[in-house]
Amino acid sequence: MKRGILSPVTVAVLTCLVLVVMLPEVWSKRYMVGGNQGWSANVNYTLWARNITFYTEDWLFFVYDRYQMDVLEVNRTNYETCNAEHPMHNYTTGAGRDVVALNVTRNYYFISSKGFCYSGMKLAVHVVKTPPPPKASPEKSDSPSRIFNLRSQIVFPTVLAMAAVWDSLLRI
């Protein structure tokens, strides 16, 4: 029997890592600020954010011209007056691709300095607590248990997929 490129233990560990990395995607969302227009002048960010409910664990993704603009978090007063002198946080990394984690339930205020705030480059978002997962429907007394449903929908297919990969590696 030939040994595969990856040991079965390595495959199992990699599979678990992939699952752990994918799980946050179930609950959180990443929003590209401004949609296709990104973080740029003359975009109405109030309209863009109006129909979005931002939850803790969501992310804001700012895409902009790194040579001209920046992303500053300020307080409400400085947001309203476009004052960038004392930001609470400067998220500008220099790449023009900045990500902000919304980890706390509160109001967040972002502006771009260098005069761009005056042309509309400012965003206010209200972040609320992530809602609990939807409740399962009431079960009948003769229905399978909730644990069995979880296993049949998630655990069993994952184990079967890992077993198939393991088996194919052992046959190499």
mmCIF file of C-alpha atoms in Angstrom:
data_model
loop_
_atom_site.group_PDB
_atom_site.id
_atom_site.type_symbol
_atom_site.label_atom_id
_atom_site.label_comp_id
_atom_site.label_asym_id
_atom_site.label_seq_id
_atom_site.Cartn_x
_atom_site.Cartn_y
_atom_site.Cartn_z
ATOM 1 C CA MET A 1 0.000 0.000 0.000
ATOM 2 C CA LYS A 2 1.387 3.387 -1.031
ATOM 3 C CA ARG A 3 1.268 6.344 1.300
ATOM 4 C CA GLY A 4 -0.749 9.325 0.120
ATOM 5 C CA ILE A 5 0.535 12.852 -0.115
ATOM 6 C CA LEU A 6 -1.355 13.804 3.042
ATOM 7 C CA SER A 7 -1.764 11.593 6.055
ATOM 8 C CA PRO A 8 -5.313 10.842 7.205
ATOM 9 C CA VAL A 9 -4.691 12.836 10.374
ATOM 10 C CA THR A 10 -3.608 15.841 8.296
ATOM 11 C CA VAL A 11 -6.751 15.557 6.184
ATOM 12 C CA ALA A 12 -8.916 15.397 9.304
ATOM 13 C CA VAL A 13 -7.207 18.431 10.837
ATOM 14 C CA LEU A 14 -7.485 20.419 7.588
ATOM 15 C CA THR A 15 -11.162 19.538 7.281
ATOM 16 C CA CYS A 16 -11.822 20.722 10.823
ATOM 17 C CA LEU A 17 -9.944 23.970 10.162
ATOM 18 C CA VAL A 18 -11.995 24.624 7.032
ATOM 19 C CA LEU A 19 -15.215 24.077 8.981
ATOM 20 C CA VAL A 20 -14.093 26.406 11.779
ATOM 21 C CA VAL A 21 -13.166 29.118 9.280
ATOM 22 C CA MET A 22 -16.494 28.773 7.461
ATOM 23 C CA LEU A 23 -18.711 28.865 10.569
ATOM 24 C CA PRO A 24 -18.490 32.642 11.188
ATOM 25 C CA GLU A 25 -19.813 33.202 7.652
ATOM 26 C CA VAL A 26 -23.090 31.641 8.779
ATOM 27 C CA TRP A 27 -23.760 34.448 11.254
ATOM 28 C CA SER A 28 -21.791 37.485 10.134
ATOM 29 C CA LYS A 29 -21.828 39.471 6.918
ATOM 30 C CA ARG A 30 -19.243 41.610 5.191
ATOM 31 C CA TYR A 31 -20.635 44.744 3.575
ATOM 32 C CA MET A 32 -18.705 46.615 0.916
ATOM 33 C CA VAL A 33 -19.385 50.219 1.896
ATOM 34 C CA GLY A 34 -21.168 51.995 -0.947
ATOM 35 C CA GLY A 35 -21.732 48.782 -2.882
ATOM 36 C CA ASN A 36 -20.189 48.898 -6.357
ATOM 37 C CA GLN A 37 -19.230 52.561 -5.926
ATOM 38 C CA GLY A 38 -17.089 51.865 -2.873
ATOM 39 C CA TRP A 39 -15.877 54.566 -0.501
ATOM 40 C CA SER A 40 -15.807 57.591 -2.807
ATOM 41 C CA ALA A 41 -17.057 61.135 -3.098
ATOM 42 C CA ASN A 42 -20.605 61.980 -4.167
ATOM 43 C CA VAL A 43 -22.199 58.775 -2.848
ATOM 44 C CA ASN A 44 -25.119 59.040 -0.443
ATOM 45 C CA TYR A 45 -24.085 56.615 2.281
ATOM 46 C CA THR A 46 -27.208 57.369 4.293
ATOM 47 C CA LEU A 47 -29.279 55.925 1.443
ATOM 48 C CA TRP A 48 -26.872 53.012 1.015
ATOM 49 C CA ALA A 49 -27.138 51.998 4.700
ATOM 50 C CA ARG A 50 -30.817 52.811 5.155
ATOM 51 C CA ASN A 51 -32.206 49.303 4.562
ATOM 52 C CA ILE A 52 -29.371 47.362 6.168
ATOM 53 C CA THR A 53 -29.519 46.112 9.740
ATOM 54 C CA PHE A 54 -25.974 45.877 11.040
ATOM 55 C CA TYR A 55 -25.329 43.253 13.694
ATOM 56 C CA THR A 56 -22.414 42.614 16.002
ATOM 57 C CA GLU A 57 -19.881 40.385 14.242
ATOM 58 C CA ASP A 58 -20.625 42.036 10.862
ATOM 59 C CA TRP A 59 -17.830 43.727 8.918
ATOM 60 C CA LEU A 60 -17.549 46.905 6.882
ATOM 61 C CA PHE A 61 -15.212 46.709 3.898
ATOM 62 C CA PHE A 62 -13.977 50.103 2.681
ATOM 63 C CA VAL A 63 -12.540 50.192 -0.863
ATOM 64 C CA TYR A 64 -11.109 53.533 -2.006
ATOM 65 C CA ASP A 65 -8.285 55.413 -3.692
ATOM 66 C CA ARG A 66 -5.467 54.974 -1.206
ATOM 67 C CA TYR A 67 -3.581 58.011 -2.469
ATOM 68 C CA GLN A 68 -6.401 60.469 -1.803
ATOM 69 C CA MET A 69 -8.785 59.154 0.836
ATOM 70 C CA ASP A 70 -8.835 57.546 4.257
ATOM 71 C CA VAL A 71 -11.206 55.945 6.774
ATOM 72 C CA LEU A 72 -11.520 57.600 10.169
ATOM 73 C CA GLU A 73 -13.888 56.740 12.981
ATOM 74 C CA VAL A 74 -15.049 59.852 14.805
ATOM 75 C CA ASN A 75 -17.658 60.805 17.392
ATOM 76 C CA ARG A 76 -21.087 62.089 16.401
ATOM 77 C CA THR A 77 -20.205 65.767 16.698
ATOM 78 C CA ASN A 78 -17.134 65.410 14.496
ATOM 79 C CA TYR A 79 -19.188 63.327 12.057
ATOM 80 C CA GLU A 80 -21.785 66.074 11.730
ATOM 81 C CA THR A 81 -19.165 68.825 11.302
ATOM 82 C CA CYS A 82 -16.685 66.757 9.217
ATOM 83 C CA ASN A 83 -13.970 67.382 11.800
ATOM 84 C CA ALA A 84 -11.111 64.907 11.316
ATOM 85 C CA GLU A 85 -8.683 66.486 13.793
ATOM 86 C CA HIS A 86 -9.168 63.983 16.631
ATOM 87 C CA PRO A 87 -10.380 60.634 15.245
ATOM 88 C CA MET A 88 -11.264 57.842 17.640
ATOM 89 C CA HIS A 89 -9.586 55.405 15.261
ATOM 90 C CA ASN A 90 -7.788 55.602 11.930
ATOM 91 C CA TYR A 91 -8.510 52.445 9.927
ATOM 92 C CA THR A 92 -6.432 53.550 6.958
ATOM 93 C CA THR A 93 -3.797 50.915 6.214
ATOM 94 C CA GLY A 94 -2.469 52.463 3.034
ATOM 95 C CA ALA A 95 -3.792 49.715 0.789
ATOM 96 C CA GLY A 96 -7.194 51.279 0.120
ATOM 97 C CA ARG A 97 -8.853 48.074 1.309
ATOM 98 C CA ASP A 98 -9.763 48.432 4.972
ATOM 99 C CA VAL A 99 -11.979 46.184 7.063
ATOM 100 C CA VAL A 100 -13.751 47.305 10.225
ATOM 101 C CA ALA A 101 -15.221 44.749 12.609
ATOM 102 C CA LEU A 102 -18.503 45.820 14.179
ATOM 103 C CA ASN A 103 -18.019 44.070 17.514
ATOM 104 C CA VAL A 104 -19.968 46.338 19.859
ATOM 105 C CA THR A 105 -23.615 47.376 19.863
ATOM 106 C CA ARG A 106 -23.426 51.137 19.398
ATOM 107 C CA ASN A 107 -23.414 53.882 16.783
ATOM 108 C CA TYR A 108 -20.351 54.066 14.542
ATOM 109 C CA TYR A 109 -19.409 57.223 12.642
ATOM 110 C CA PHE A 110 -16.920 57.175 9.753
ATOM 111 C CA ILE A 111 -15.588 60.003 7.621
ATOM 112 C CA SER A 112 -12.891 60.589 5.060
ATOM 113 C CA SER A 113 -10.698 63.608 5.768
ATOM 114 C CA LYS A 114 -8.902 65.902 3.294
ATOM 115 C CA GLY A 115 -12.193 67.605 2.405
ATOM 116 C CA PHE A 116 -13.958 64.497 1.109
ATOM 117 C CA CYS A 117 -16.361 64.393 4.049
ATOM 118 C CA TYR A 118 -17.894 67.630 2.769
ATOM 119 C CA SER A 119 -18.735 65.887 -0.516
ATOM 120 C CA GLY A 120 -20.574 63.093 1.270
ATOM 121 C CA MET A 121 -17.867 60.651 2.337
ATOM 122 C CA LYS A 122 -19.356 59.944 5.732
ATOM 123 C CA LEU A 123 -21.215 56.958 7.064
ATOM 124 C CA ALA A 124 -23.200 56.442 10.258
ATOM 125 C CA VAL A 125 -24.304 52.937 11.208
ATOM 126 C CA HIS A 126 -26.193 51.637 14.203
ATOM 127 C CA VAL A 127 -25.094 48.166 15.280
ATOM 128 C CA VAL A 128 -27.474 45.936 17.207
ATOM 129 C CA LYS A 129 -26.912 42.662 18.996
ATOM 130 C CA THR A 130 -26.804 39.635 16.724
ATOM 131 C CA PRO A 131 -30.174 37.901 16.956
ATOM 132 C CA PRO A 132 -30.312 34.375 18.306
ATOM 133 C CA PRO A 133 -30.658 31.590 15.761
ATOM 134 C CA PRO A 134 -34.243 30.841 14.733
ATOM 135 C CA LYS A 135 -36.087 28.552 17.080
ATOM 136 C CA ALA A 136 -36.812 25.051 15.894
ATOM 137 C CA SER A 137 -40.432 24.213 15.278
ATOM 138 C CA PRO A 138 -42.115 22.212 18.026
ATOM 139 C CA GLU A 139 -41.387 18.529 17.690
ATOM 140 C CA LYS A 140 -43.944 15.778 17.763
ATOM 141 C CA SER A 141 -43.400 13.067 20.312
ATOM 142 C CA ASP A 142 -42.756 10.490 17.571
ATOM 143 C CA SER A 143 -40.305 12.705 15.622
ATOM 144 C CA PRO A 144 -36.524 12.200 15.819
ATOM 145 C CA SER A 145 -34.747 14.193 18.480
ATOM 146 C CA ARG A 146 -33.209 17.559 17.700
ATOM 147 C CA ILE A 147 -29.754 16.082 18.244
ATOM 148 C CA PHE A 148 -30.421 13.399 15.660
ATOM 149 C CA ASN A 149 -31.586 16.081 13.190
ATOM 150 C CA LEU A 150 -28.381 18.052 13.749
ATOM 151 C CA ARG A 151 -26.289 14.949 13.260
ATOM 152 C CA SER A 152 -28.134 13.900 10.152
ATOM 153 C CA GLN A 153 -27.905 17.363 8.579
ATOM 154 C CA ILE A 154 -24.352 18.375 9.503
ATOM 155 C CA VAL A 155 -22.279 15.800 11.327
ATOM 156 C CA PHE A 156 -23.070 12.667 9.315
ATOM 157 C CA PRO A 157 -22.397 14.251 5.880
ATOM 158 C CA THR A 158 -19.160 15.754 7.189
ATOM 159 C CA VAL A 159 -17.998 12.445 8.610
ATOM 160 C CA LEU A 160 -18.944 10.654 5.395
ATOM 161 C CA ALA A 161 -17.025 13.200 3.312
ATOM 162 C CA MET A 162 -13.980 12.879 5.555
ATOM 163 C CA ALA A 163 -14.199 9.090 5.360
ATOM 164 C CA ALA A 164 -14.352 9.226 1.561
ATOM 165 C CA VAL A 165 -11.295 11.479 1.437
ATOM 166 C CA TRP A 166 -9.479 9.287 3.936
ATOM 167 C CA ASP A 167 -10.330 6.154 1.950
ATOM 168 C CA SER A 168 -9.156 7.683 -1.324
ATOM 169 C CA LEU A 169 -5.884 8.756 0.278
ATOM 170 C CA LEU A 170 -5.276 5.301 1.680
ATOM 171 C CA ARG A 171 -5.768 3.764 -1.762
ATOM 172 C CA ILE A 172 -3.082 5.925 -3.341
#
